Every structure is written in structure tokens, then in C-alpha cells.
Amino acid sequence: MASVYDKDGTLYVSWWDWNENKTKNRSLRMSATVTNRRTANAFAKKLQKELDKQKEVNDTSALTRGSTIREAFDHFKRNNASKHHKTIKDYDRFFNKFTETFAETSSCSVINKISAEEWINSLKLLPHSINTIHGYFKQFNHFLNFLFEYGYVPMFKINRDVKTKPEVKEKIVFRDEDIQTIFGDLSTKNDNFKLTVSMLFYTGLRSSDILNINREQIDLKNQSFSYYSPKRKKFREVAFHADLLPILTETLKTKATGKLIDYKCVEYVNRAFTRYLDDIKLAGRDYTARTFRKTFITLCRSRYNMDATVVRELVGHEHNNTTDRYYNHVSLERMKTELTKFIRPTVEL
């Protein structure tokens, strides 16, 4: 039963948390007067009614009566069916690993604080990279929060010392001379690959973003284009660099509608770029198609000192705070002005 007590002249409320199986206490920030105590007692009575109602709903929930781990995971995947196909693969990869320890036909009740932490600790012993292990943990944590939300298992907290941490790796960007090599040898490639490389380098967008640009969404006169971002799940409009104008103009002459880039998916872009790196003797430097994005952002911020808000808007990063998100609008004209600072590095011979 929730109750009120006096500590050093301040009123506190105490109650039993059936989710975590422990007593909790909270200051009411009221002095221990007769009037305040009556108010506090009324609050404690109301709190207890809410706790009893929550427990009743949980105890009678069909989800908590013998649901299997497989049933819970299928429910989890249905709720996340709109996620990117790579994310869905990550869920399946985690579940395959998870069910090596927990049989999918077992009741969800076998998942508790001790068994969960033992499983996380067992991950750390696997002969995998730190980030692969952390990936398993992230998906497990996501699944665990789902189990809590829908009442499959009572809520508990994973000890912070048990949780895994990602490995911080050195940021890899293109060297100036390698950028020159990449663009210098493009003449041997087809128009679609040339356009892909140019778009990746001069926009800093994700491969998934440029694959979603349609030709009819490109405004050559206004030097801008719009697209749907799968990552941010929203339509965006951005300015594009003046150096893209010639290649975009030529591209639109041949076909004015349809997808701008003729690759079926991100994986095909990555494979094409990897083959190109082999051809120009730049393999083995850990470059990928994503390196274009890292290079763009690094050059904009570190070398050309472009406005951070403009760079975030250009590349489609989420804003850092509410002020940026709701009150800091970046116009196309400002984007174009800032883009003039971005120049493709050259190497003196």
C-alpha cells in the first residue's frame, strides 16, 4: 500500500513496484504540515489505485499467459515491418543467435534479469568483432523493450556493467590524391556510374537517398532537387552544387522522368564502386560508397568551415535540439551560397 512518511520535515511517498519487485520512494517536495499531509495521503491513495489497476491489467493480459518466444518475436516483426530491409535482416540475425540459447517454443517467462544478463555476457565470449557483438545486444535490447511494453515479461533493468559498447573506429575519408584518381579515371565508365559518383561526392547524401531521386524532381533553374529519405522517413528539398549542373543537364536531355540513378539497390552501388576501386588500384584502403558522405562532411566542416546547420541540412542529419528543429530554417539560397565553398581537392603534379 502506498504510504506517506516524514523525513527531516519533508513528506515522502513510498510504494511497492511490482514490476521491479522493490520498494520505491519519492519526495513530494512538501513540508510536513497537517494540511500538506492530508494532500499527500490523498495522492498516495490515488497512486495505489493506479498501481492496482496496472497490475490487474498485466495479470489478466492474454499476452502473459504462456506466449512463446517465437510468438512474441513474430509480433515484434509485424510491428516493425515498415523498417528498412537491412534492419529486418538484423532482427532475424539476432533471433537466430538468441534461439541458440533460448528455445523459440519456450515461454517468454524464461527471459528474466539473470538469464538476459547471462546471455549478454556469453556474447562477449564469441569470436566476433566488438561491433558485431554490440549489434546483437542492440537488437536484443530493442526486442526486450518490446516485451516490456506489451507485457510479455515483467520489466527489469540490465546492469550497466553488463551492457556492451561499440568500438570507436578511426573515421576514413578519401585522400586528396585518391579523389583525383577516382574522378580522373571516370572517363572509362558508363554514364550511370559517372553520375552516381558525382552525386555521392557533391551532395554527401546516403546511397539510399540518391537512389530515391526522380528526374522530374530536379529543378535545374533553381539548382535544387527533392527526394524521399528512407532514413528520415520524410520528403526533403536541398540545393545542389554548381559542379553537378553540367552532368545533370546532360542526363535530363536523354530522359526527363524516372529514377535518376539506374541501380536497383544500395548493395549494387557498393559492388560497382568496389569493382571500380579494384580497377584503379585503390582497393585495400577500406573505402566504400559511404566514404563519399564522410568525406563531404569532413571537408565542409574541417577544411571549408561551412555552417554546421547548413551541412546538417544538406546531408540529411537529424537536428541536435528543438530550437534547430523548429526554428532554424535553411533556405535554398543559403545552401547554394555555402556550397560555393566546397571545391574538389586537386593535387599539384
Tab-separated table of C-alpha atoms in Angstrom, residues 57-58 61-65 67 72 75-76 78-80 108 142-155:
chain	number	residue	atom	x	y	z
A	57	VAL	CA	-4.353	-5.418	-16.474
A	58	ASN	CA	-0.978	-7.123	-16.510
A	61	SER	CA	-3.384	-9.934	-20.158
A	62	ALA	CA	-3.548	-12.770	-22.662
A	63	LEU	CA	-0.017	-11.900	-23.706
A	64	THR	CA	1.385	-13.044	-20.366
A	65	ARG	CA	-0.352	-16.417	-20.349
A	67	SER	CA	3.081	-16.875	-25.119
A	72	ALA	CA	6.431	-12.638	-29.312
A	75	HIS	CA	4.508	-9.858	-33.103
A	76	PHE	CA	7.662	-7.733	-32.826
A	78	ARG	CA	4.841	-7.281	-37.544
A	79	ASN	CA	5.104	-4.038	-35.603
A	80	ASN	CA	8.422	-3.241	-37.309
A	108	CYS	CA	8.626	-15.732	-22.618
A	142	HIS	CA	15.081	-3.414	-28.778
A	143	PHE	CA	13.247	-6.747	-28.530
A	144	LEU	CA	13.386	-6.658	-24.725
A	145	ASN	CA	11.765	-3.213	-24.588
A	146	PHE	CA	9.019	-4.555	-26.856
A	147	LEU	CA	8.439	-7.472	-24.449
A	148	PHE	CA	8.123	-4.999	-21.573
A	149	GLU	CA	5.769	-2.720	-23.494
A	150	TYR	CA	3.315	-5.485	-24.371
A	151	GLY	CA	3.500	-7.298	-21.052
A	152	TYR	CA	5.179	-10.480	-22.274
A	153	VAL	CA	7.635	-10.265	-19.360
A	154	PRO	CA	7.825	-8.098	-16.214
A	155	MET	CA	10.098	-5.091	-16.571
